[in-house]
JSON list of C-alpha atoms in Angstrom, two decimals:
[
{"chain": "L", "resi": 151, "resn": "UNK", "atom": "CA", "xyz": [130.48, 98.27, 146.56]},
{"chain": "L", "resi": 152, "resn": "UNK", "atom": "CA", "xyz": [130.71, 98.47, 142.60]},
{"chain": "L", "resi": 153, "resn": "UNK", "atom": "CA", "xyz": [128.81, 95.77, 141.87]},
{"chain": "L", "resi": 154, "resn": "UNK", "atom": "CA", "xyz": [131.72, 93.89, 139.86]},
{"chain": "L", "resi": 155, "resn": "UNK", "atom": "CA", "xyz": [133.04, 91.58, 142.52]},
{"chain": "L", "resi": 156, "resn": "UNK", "atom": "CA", "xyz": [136.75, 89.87, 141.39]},
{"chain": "L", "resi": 157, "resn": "UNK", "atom": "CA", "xyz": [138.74, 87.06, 143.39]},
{"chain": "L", "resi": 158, "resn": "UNK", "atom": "CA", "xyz": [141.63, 86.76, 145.12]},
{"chain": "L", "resi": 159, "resn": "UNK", "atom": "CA", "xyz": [142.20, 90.50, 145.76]},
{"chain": "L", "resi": 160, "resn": "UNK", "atom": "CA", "xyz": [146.12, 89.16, 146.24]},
{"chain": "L", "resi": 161, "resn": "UNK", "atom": "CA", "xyz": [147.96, 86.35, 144.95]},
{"chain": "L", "resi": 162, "resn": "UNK", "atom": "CA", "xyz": [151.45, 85.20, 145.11]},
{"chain": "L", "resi": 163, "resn": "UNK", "atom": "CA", "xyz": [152.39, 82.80, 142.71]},
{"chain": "L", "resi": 164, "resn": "UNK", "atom": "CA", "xyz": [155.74, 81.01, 141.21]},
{"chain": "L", "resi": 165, "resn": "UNK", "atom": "CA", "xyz": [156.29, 81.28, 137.33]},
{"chain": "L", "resi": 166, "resn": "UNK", "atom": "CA", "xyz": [155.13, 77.63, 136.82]},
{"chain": "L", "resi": 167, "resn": "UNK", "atom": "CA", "xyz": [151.91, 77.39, 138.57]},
{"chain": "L", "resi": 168, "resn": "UNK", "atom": "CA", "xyz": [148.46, 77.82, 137.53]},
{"chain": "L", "resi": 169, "resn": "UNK", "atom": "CA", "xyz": [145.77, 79.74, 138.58]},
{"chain": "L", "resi": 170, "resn": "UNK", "atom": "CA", "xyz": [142.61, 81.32, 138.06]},
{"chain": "L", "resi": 171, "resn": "UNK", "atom": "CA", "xyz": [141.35, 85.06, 138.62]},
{"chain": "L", "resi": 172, "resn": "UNK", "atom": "CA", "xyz": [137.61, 85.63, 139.25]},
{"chain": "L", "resi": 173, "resn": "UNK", "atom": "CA", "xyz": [135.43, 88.43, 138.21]},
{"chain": "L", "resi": 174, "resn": "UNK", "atom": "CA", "xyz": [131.61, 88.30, 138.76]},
{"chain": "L", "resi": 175, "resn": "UNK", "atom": "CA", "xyz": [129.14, 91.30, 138.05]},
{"chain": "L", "resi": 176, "resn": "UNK", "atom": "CA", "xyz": [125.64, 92.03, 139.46]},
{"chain": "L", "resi": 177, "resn": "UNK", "atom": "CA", "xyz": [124.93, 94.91, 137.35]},
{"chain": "L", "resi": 178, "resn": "UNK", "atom": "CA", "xyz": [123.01, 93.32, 134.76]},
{"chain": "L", "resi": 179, "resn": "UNK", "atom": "CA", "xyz": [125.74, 94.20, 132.13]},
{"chain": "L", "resi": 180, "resn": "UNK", "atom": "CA", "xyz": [126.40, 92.60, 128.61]},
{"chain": "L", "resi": 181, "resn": "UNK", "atom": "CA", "xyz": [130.22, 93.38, 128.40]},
{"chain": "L", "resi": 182, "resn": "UNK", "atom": "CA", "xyz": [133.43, 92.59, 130.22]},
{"chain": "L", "resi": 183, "resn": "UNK", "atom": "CA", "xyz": [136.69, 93.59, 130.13]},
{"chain": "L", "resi": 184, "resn": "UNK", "atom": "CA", "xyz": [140.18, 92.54, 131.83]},
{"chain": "L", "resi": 185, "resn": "UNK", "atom": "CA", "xyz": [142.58, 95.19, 132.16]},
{"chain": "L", "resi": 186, "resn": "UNK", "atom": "CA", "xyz": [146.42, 95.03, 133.22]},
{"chain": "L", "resi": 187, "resn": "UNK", "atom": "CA", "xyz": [147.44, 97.89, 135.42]},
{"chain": "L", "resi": 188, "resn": "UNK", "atom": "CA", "xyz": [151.08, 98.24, 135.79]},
{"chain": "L", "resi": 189, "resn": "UNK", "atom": "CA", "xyz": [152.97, 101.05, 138.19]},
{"chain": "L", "resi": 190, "resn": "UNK", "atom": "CA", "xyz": [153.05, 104.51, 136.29]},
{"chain": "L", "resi": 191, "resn": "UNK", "atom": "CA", "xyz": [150.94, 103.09, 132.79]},
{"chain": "L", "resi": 192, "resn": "UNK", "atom": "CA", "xyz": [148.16, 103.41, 131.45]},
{"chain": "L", "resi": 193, "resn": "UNK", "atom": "CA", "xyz": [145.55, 101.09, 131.83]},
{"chain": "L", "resi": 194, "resn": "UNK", "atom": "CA", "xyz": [146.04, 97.97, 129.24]},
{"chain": "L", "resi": 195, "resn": "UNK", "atom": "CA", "xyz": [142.71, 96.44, 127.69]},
{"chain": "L", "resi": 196, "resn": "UNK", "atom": "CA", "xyz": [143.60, 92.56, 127.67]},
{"chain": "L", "resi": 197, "resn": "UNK", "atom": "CA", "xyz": [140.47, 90.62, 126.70]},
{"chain": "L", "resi": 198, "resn": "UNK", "atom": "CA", "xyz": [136.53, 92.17, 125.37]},
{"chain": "L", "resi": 199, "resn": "UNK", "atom": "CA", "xyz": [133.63, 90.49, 126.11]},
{"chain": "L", "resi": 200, "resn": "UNK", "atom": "CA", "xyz": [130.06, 90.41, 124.95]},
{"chain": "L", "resi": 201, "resn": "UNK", "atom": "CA", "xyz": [127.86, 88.72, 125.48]},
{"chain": "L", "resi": 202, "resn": "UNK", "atom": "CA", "xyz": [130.15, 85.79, 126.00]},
{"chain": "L", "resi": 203, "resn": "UNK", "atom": "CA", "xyz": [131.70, 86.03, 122.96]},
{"chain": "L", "resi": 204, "resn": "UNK", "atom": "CA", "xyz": [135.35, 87.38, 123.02]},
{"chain": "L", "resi": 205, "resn": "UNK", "atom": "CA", "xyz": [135.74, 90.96, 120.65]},
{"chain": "L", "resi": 206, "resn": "UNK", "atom": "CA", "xyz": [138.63, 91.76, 121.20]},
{"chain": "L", "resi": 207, "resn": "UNK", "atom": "CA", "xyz": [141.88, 90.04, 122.53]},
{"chain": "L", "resi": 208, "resn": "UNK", "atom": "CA", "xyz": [144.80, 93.01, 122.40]},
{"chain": "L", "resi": 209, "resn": "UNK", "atom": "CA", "xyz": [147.82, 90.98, 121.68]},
{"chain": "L", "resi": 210, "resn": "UNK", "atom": "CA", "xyz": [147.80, 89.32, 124.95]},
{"chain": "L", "resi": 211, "resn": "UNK", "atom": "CA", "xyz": [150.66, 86.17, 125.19]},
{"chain": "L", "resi": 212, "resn": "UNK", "atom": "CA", "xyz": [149.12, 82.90, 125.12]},
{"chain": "L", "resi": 213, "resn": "UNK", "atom": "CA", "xyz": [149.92, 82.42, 128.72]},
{"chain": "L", "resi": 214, "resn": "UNK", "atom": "CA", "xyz": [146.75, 84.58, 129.99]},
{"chain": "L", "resi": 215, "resn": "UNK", "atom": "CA", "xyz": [143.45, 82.51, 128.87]},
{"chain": "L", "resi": 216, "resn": "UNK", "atom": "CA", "xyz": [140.25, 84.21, 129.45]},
{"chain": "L", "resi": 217, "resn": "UNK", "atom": "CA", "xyz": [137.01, 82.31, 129.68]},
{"chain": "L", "resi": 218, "resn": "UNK", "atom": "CA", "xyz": [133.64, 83.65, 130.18]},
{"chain": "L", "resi": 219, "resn": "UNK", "atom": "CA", "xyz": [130.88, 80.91, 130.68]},
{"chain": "L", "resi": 220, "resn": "UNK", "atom": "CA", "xyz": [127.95, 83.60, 130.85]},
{"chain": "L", "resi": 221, "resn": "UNK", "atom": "CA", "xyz": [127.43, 87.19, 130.75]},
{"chain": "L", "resi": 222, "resn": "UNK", "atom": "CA", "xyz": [128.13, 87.36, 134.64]},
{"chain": "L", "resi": 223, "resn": "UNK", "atom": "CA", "xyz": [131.24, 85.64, 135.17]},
{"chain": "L", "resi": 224, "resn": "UNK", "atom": "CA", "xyz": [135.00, 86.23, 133.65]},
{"chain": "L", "resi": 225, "resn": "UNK", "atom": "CA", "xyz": [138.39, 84.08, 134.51]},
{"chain": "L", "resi": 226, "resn": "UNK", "atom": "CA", "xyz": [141.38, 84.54, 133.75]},
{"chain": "L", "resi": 227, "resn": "UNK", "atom": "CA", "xyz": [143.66, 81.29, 133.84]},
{"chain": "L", "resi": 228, "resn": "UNK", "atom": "CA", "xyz": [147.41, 82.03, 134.01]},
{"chain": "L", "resi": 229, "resn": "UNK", "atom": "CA", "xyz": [150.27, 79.76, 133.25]},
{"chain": "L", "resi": 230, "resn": "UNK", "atom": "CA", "xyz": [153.98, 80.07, 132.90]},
{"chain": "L", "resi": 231, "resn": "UNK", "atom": "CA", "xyz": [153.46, 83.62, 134.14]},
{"chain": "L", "resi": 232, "resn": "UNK", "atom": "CA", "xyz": [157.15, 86.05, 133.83]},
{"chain": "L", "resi": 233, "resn": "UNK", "atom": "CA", "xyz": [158.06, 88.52, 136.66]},
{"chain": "L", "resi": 234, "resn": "UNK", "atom": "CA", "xyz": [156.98, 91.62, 134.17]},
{"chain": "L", "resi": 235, "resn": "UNK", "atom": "CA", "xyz": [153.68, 90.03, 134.77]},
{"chain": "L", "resi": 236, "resn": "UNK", "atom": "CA", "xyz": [153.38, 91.08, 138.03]},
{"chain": "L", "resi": 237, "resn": "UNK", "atom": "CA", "xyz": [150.59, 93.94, 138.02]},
{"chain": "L", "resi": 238, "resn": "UNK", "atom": "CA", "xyz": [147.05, 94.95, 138.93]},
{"chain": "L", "resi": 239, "resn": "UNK", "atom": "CA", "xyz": [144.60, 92.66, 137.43]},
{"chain": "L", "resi": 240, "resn": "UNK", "atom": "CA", "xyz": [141.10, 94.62, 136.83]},
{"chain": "L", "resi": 241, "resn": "UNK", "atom": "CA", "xyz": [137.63, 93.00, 136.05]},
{"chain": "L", "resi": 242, "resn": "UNK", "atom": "CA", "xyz": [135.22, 95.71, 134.13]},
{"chain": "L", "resi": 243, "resn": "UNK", "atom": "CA", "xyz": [131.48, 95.86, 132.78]},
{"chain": "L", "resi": 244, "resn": "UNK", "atom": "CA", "xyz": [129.55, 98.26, 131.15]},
{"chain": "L", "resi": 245, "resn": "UNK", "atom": "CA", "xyz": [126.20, 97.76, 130.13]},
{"chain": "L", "resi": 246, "resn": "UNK", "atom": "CA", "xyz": [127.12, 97.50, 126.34]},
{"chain": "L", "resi": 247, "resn": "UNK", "atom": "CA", "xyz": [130.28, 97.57, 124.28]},
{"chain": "L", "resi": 248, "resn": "UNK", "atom": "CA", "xyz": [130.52, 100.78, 122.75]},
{"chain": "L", "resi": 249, "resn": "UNK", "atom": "CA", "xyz": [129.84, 104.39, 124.68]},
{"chain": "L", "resi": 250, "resn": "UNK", "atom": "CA", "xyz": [128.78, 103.20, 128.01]},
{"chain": "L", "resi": 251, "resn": "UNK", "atom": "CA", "xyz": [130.83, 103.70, 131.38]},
{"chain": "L", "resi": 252, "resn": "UNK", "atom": "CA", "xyz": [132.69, 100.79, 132.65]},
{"chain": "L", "resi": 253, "resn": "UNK", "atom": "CA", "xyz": [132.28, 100.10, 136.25]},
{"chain": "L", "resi": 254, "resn": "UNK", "atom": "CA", "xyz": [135.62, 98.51, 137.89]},
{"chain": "L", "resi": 255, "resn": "UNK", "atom": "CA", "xyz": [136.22, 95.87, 140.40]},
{"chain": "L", "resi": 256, "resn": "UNK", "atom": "CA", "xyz": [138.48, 96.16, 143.29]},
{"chain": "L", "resi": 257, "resn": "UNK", "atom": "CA", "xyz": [141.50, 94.60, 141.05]},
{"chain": "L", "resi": 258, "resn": "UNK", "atom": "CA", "xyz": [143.69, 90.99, 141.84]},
{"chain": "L", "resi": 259, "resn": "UNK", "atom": "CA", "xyz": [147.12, 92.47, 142.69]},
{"chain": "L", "resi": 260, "resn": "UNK", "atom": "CA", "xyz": [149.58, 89.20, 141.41]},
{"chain": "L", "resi": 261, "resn": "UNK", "atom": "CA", "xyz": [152.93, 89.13, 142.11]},
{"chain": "L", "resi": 262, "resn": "UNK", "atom": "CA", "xyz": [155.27, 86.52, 140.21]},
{"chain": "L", "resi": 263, "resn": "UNK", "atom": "CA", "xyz": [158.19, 84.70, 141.49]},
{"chain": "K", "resi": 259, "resn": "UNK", "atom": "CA", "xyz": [152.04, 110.95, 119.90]},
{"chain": "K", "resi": 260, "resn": "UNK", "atom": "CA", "xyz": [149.74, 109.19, 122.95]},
{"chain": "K", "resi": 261, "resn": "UNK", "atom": "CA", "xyz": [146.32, 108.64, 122.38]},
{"chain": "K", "resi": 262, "resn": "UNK", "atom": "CA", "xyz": [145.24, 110.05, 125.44]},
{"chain": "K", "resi": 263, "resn": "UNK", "atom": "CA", "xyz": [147.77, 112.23, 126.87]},
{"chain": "K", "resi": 264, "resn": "UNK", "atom": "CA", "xyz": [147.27, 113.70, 130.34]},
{"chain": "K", "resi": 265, "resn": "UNK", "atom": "CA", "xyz": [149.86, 115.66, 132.52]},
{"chain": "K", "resi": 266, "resn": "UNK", "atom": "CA", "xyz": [151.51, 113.09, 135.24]},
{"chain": "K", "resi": 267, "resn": "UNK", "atom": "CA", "xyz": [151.45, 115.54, 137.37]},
{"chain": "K", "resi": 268, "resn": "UNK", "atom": "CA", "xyz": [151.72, 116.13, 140.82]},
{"chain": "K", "resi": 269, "resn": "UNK", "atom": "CA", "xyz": [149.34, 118.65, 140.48]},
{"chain": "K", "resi": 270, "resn": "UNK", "atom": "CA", "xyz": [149.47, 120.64, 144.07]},
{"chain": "K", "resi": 271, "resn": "UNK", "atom": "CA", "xyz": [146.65, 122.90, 145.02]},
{"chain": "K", "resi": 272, "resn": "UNK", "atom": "CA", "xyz": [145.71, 124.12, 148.58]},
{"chain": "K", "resi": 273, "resn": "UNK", "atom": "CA", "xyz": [142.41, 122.96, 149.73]},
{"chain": "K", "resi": 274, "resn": "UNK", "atom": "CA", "xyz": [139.36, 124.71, 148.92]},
{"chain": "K", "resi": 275, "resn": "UNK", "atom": "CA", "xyz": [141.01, 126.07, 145.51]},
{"chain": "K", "resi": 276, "resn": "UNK", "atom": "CA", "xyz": [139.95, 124.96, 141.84]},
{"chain": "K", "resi": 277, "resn": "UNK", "atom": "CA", "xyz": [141.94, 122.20, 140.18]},
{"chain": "K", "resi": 278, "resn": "UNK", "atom": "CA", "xyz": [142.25, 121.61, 136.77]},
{"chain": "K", "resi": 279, "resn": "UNK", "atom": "CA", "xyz": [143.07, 118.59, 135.11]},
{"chain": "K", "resi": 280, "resn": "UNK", "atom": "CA", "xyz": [143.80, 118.24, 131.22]},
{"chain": "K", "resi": 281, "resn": "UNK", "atom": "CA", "xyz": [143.36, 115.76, 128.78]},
{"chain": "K", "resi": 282, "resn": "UNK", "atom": "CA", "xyz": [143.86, 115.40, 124.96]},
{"chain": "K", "resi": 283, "resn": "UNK", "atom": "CA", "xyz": [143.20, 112.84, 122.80]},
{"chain": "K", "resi": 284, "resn": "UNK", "atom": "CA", "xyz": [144.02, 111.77, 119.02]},
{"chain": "K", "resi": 285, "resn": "UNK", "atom": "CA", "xyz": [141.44, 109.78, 117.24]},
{"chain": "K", "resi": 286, "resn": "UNK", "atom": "CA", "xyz": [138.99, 112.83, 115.90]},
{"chain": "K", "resi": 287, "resn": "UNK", "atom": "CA", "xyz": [136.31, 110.61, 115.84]},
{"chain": "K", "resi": 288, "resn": "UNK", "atom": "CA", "xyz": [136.15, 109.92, 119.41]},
{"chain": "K", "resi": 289, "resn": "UNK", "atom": "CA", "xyz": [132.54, 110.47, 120.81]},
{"chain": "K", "resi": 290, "resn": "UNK", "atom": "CA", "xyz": [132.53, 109.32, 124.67]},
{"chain": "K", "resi": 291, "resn": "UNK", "atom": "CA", "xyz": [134.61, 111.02, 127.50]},
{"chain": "K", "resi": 292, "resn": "UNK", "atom": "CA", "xyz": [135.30, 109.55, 130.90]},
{"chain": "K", "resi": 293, "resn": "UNK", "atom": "CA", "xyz": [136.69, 110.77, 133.68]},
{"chain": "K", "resi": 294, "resn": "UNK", "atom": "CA", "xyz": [137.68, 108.45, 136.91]},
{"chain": "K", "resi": 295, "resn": "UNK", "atom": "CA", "xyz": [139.47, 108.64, 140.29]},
{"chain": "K", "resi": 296, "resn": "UNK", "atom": "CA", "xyz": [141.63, 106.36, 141.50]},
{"chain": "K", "resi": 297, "resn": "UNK", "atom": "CA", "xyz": [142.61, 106.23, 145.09]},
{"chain": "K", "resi": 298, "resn": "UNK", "atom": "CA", "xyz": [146.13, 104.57, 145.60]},
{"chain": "K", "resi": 299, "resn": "UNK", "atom": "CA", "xyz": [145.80, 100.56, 145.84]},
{"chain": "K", "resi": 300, "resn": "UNK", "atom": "CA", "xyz": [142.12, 100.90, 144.56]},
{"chain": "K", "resi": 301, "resn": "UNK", "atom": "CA", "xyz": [140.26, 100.86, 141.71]},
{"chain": "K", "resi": 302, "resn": "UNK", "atom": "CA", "xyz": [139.21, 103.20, 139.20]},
{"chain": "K", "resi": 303, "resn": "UNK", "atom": "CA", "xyz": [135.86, 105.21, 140.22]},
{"chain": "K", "resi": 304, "resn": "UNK", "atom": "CA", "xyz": [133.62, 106.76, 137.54]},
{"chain": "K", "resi": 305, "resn": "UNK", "atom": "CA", "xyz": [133.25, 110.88, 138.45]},
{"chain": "K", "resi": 306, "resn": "UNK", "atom": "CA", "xyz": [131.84, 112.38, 135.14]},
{"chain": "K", "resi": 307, "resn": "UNK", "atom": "CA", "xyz": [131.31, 111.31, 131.40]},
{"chain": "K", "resi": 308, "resn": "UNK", "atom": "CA", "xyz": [130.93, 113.82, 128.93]},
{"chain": "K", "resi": 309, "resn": "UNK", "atom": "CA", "xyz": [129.19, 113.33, 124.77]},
{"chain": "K", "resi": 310, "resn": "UNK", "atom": "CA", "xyz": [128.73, 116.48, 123.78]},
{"chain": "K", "resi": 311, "resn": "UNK", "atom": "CA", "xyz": [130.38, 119.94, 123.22]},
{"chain": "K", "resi": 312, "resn": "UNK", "atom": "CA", "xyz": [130.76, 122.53, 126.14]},
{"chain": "K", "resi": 313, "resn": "UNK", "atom": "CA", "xyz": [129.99, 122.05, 130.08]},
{"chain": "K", "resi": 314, "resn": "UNK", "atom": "CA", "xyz": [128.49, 119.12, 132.03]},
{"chain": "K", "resi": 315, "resn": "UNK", "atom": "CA", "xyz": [128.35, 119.65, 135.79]},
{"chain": "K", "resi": 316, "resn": "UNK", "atom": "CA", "xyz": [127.72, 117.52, 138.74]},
{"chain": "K", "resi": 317, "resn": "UNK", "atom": "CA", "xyz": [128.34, 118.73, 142.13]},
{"chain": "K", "resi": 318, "resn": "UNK", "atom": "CA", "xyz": [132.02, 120.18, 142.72]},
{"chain": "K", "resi": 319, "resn": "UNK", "atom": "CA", "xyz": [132.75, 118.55, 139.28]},
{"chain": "K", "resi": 320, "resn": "UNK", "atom": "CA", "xyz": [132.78, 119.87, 136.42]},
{"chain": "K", "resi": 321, "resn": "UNK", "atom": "CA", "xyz": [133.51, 118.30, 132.51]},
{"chain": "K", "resi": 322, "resn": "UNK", "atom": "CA", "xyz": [134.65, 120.36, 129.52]},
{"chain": "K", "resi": 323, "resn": "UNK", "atom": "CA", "xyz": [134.51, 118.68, 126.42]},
{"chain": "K", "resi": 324, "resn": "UNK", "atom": "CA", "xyz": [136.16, 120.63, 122.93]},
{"chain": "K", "resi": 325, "resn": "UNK", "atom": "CA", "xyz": [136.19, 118.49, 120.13]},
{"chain": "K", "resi": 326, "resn": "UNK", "atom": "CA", "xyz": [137.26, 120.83, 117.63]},
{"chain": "K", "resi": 327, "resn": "UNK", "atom": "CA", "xyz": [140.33, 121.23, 119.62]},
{"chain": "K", "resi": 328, "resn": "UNK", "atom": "CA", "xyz": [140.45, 117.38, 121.03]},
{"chain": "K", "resi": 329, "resn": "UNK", "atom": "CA", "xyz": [140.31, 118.24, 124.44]},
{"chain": "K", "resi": 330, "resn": "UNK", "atom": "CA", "xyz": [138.44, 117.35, 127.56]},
{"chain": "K", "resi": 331, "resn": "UNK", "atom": "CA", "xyz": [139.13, 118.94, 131.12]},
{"chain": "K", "resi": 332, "resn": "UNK", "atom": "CA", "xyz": [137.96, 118.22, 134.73]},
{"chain": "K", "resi": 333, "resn": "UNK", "atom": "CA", "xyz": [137.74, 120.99, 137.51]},
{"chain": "K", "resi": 334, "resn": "UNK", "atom": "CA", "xyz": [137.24, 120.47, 140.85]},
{"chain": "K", "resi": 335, "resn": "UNK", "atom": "CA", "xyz": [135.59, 123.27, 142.95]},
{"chain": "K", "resi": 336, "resn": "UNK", "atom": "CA", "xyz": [136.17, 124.08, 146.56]},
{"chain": "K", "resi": 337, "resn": "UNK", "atom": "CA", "xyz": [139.10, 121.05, 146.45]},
{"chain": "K", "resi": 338, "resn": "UNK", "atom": "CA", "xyz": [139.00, 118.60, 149.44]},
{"chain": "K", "resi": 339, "resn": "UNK", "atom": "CA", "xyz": [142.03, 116.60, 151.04]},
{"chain": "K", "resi": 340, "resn": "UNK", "atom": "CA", "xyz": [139.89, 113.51, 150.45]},
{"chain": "K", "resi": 341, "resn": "UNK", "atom": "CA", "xyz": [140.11, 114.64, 146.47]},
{"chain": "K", "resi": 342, "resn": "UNK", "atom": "CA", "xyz": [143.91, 113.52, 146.48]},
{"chain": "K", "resi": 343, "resn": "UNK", "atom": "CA", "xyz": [144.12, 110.49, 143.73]},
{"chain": "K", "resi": 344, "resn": "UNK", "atom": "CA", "xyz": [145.06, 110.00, 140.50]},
{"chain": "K", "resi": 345, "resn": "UNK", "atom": "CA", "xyz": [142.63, 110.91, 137.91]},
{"chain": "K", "resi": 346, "resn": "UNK", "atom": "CA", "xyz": [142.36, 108.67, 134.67]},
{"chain": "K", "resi": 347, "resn": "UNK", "atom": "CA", "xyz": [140.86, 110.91, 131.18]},
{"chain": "K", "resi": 348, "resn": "UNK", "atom": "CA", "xyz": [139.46, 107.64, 129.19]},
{"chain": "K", "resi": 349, "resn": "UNK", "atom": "CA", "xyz": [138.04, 108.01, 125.49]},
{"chain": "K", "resi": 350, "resn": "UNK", "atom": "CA", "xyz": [135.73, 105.91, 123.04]},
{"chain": "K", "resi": 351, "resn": "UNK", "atom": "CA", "xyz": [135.17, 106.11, 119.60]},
{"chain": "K", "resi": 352, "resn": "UNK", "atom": "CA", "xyz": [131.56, 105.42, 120.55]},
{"chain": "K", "resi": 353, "resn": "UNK", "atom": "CA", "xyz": [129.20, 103.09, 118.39]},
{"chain": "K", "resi": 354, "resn": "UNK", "atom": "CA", "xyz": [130.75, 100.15, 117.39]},
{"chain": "K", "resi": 355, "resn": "UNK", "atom": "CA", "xyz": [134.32, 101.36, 119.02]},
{"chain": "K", "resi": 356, "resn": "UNK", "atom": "CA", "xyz": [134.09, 98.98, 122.52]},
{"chain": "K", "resi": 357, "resn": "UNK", "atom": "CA", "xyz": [138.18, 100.13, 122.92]},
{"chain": "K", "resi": 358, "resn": "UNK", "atom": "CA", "xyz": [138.26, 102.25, 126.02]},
{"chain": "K", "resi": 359, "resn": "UNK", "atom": "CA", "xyz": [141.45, 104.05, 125.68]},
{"chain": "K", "resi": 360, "resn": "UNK", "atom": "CA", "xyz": [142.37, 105.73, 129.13]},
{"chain": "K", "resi": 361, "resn": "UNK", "atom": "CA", "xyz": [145.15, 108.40, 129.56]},
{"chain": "K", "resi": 362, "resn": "UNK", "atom": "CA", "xyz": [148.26, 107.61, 132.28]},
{"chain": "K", "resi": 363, "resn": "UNK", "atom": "CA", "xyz": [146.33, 109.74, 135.06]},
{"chain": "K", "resi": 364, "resn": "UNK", "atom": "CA", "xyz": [147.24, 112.66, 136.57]},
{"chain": "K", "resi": 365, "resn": "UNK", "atom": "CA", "xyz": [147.78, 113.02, 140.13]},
{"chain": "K", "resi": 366, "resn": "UNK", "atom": "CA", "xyz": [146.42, 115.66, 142.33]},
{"chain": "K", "resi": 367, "resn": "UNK", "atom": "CA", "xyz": [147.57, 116.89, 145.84]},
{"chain": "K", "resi": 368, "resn": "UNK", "atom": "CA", "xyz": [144.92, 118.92, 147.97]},
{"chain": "K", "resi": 369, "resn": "UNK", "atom": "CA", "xyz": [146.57, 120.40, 150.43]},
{"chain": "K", "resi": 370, "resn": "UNK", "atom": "CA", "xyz": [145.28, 121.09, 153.64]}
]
C-alpha cells in the first residue's frame, strides 16, 4: 500500500471513446504528477501539479486533459486516443514540488484499439 | 547525450554477491538523487535518495553520490533472488526544479 491509490488498474478502450483515469492520495501531499510509461523508456512526466494548479504540462497532445479538483485527487480524461498511446499510466505525489521523493501508484495499464 | 543515462543491462550476479548499478546524469546543477525498484507489471518503489557528496546507507543498500564527476551508484549487499527488478536512477535540480528526470532503468538478475 503506497498511499497513492489510481483507478482502473486496466482498461481497454477503442480510439474514439472517452474515459477517465483516477488517482487519489492519502499522504497529505501538495504535488501530483502523471507519468507515461512505455515498454523499454524512460519514464515520461505528462502533467505537474501543485497545489491544484497545473506547473508544468510537457508537450502532452491535446487529447490527454488532466484535471485536479483538490490537492487529493488527479484525472486524466482521454479522447481520440492513437494505438502509440497504449502504455502504463502512473499517478505520483510528493510532499512538495521540488527535492522531495515521489511516491507511485500501482499504474492504469490502457491499451488502445 | 541522455540526461540520465543508466546501463540497460541485464546485469547478472549470483545471489549473495554485490551488485552495482550506475547512473550519470547531465544537468551540473542537479541536487536530489533517487533511486527506485520496479518489479515487472508494478510500480516504481522508492529504495534510497541521496543530497549530498559521498555514502548514504540503509540496510543492504547503499547510495554513492559524486557530483564533481556527475555520478550516482547503488550497491546491493548480500544480493537476494527477490532483488531481481529493474532499477530506475531519477534526478532533480532541487529548489524550484519540480522535473523529476528518471534514467531508462537497469535490470538486475540475482541468481540463485
Amino acid at each position: 500500500e503506497t498511499g497513492v491509490t489510481q483507478t482502473p488498474r486496466h482498461l481497454v478502450m477503442g480510439m474514439t471513446n472517452k474515459k477517465s483515469l483516477k488517482c487519489e492520495q492519502h499522504l497529505g501531499h501538495n504535488a501530483m504528477y502523471w507519468y507515461k510509461q512505455s515498454a523499454k523508456k524512460p519514464l515520461e512526466l505528462m502533467f505537474v501539479y501543485s497545489l491544484e494548479e497545473r506547473v508544468e504540462n510537457n508537450s502532452v497532445p491535446s487529447r490527454f486533459s488532466p484535471e485536479c479538483p483538490n490537492s487529493s485527487h488527479l484525472f486524466l480524461h482521454l479522447h481520440t486516443l492513437q494505438p502509440e498511446d497504449s502504455a502504463l499510466y502512473l499517478c505520483a505525489s510528493s510532499q512538495d514540488f521540488s527535492n522531495q521523493p515521489q511516491h507511485f501508484g500501482d499504474g492504469t495499464r490502457l491499451s488502445i484499439l | 547525450q541522455k540526461e540520465v543515462e543508466q546501463n540497460s543491462g541485464p546485469l547478472s550476479v549470483p545471489e549473495g554477491a554485490i551488485a552495482s548499478l550506475n547512473c550519470t546524469y547531465s544537468d551540473r546543477g542537479s541536487q536530489s538523487f533517487f533511486w527506485y525498484r520496479q518489479y515487472s507489471g508494478k510500480s516504481p518503489e522508492l529504495i534510497m535518495f541521496i543530497y549530498s557528496n559521498g555514502d548514504k546507507e540503509d540496510g543492504r543498500f547503499t547510495a554513492q553520490l559524486n557530483k564533481a564527476s556527475q555520478y550516482v551508484s547503488l550497491l546491493i549487499r548480500d544480493s537476494q533472488p527477490s532483488d531481481s527488478a529493474t532499477y530506475l536512477c531519477a534526478v532533480n535540480r532541487g529548489t524550484g526544479g519540480f522535473k523529476t528526470i528518471f534514467g531508462a532503468g537497469t535490470r538486475l538478475f540475482v541468481k540463485a
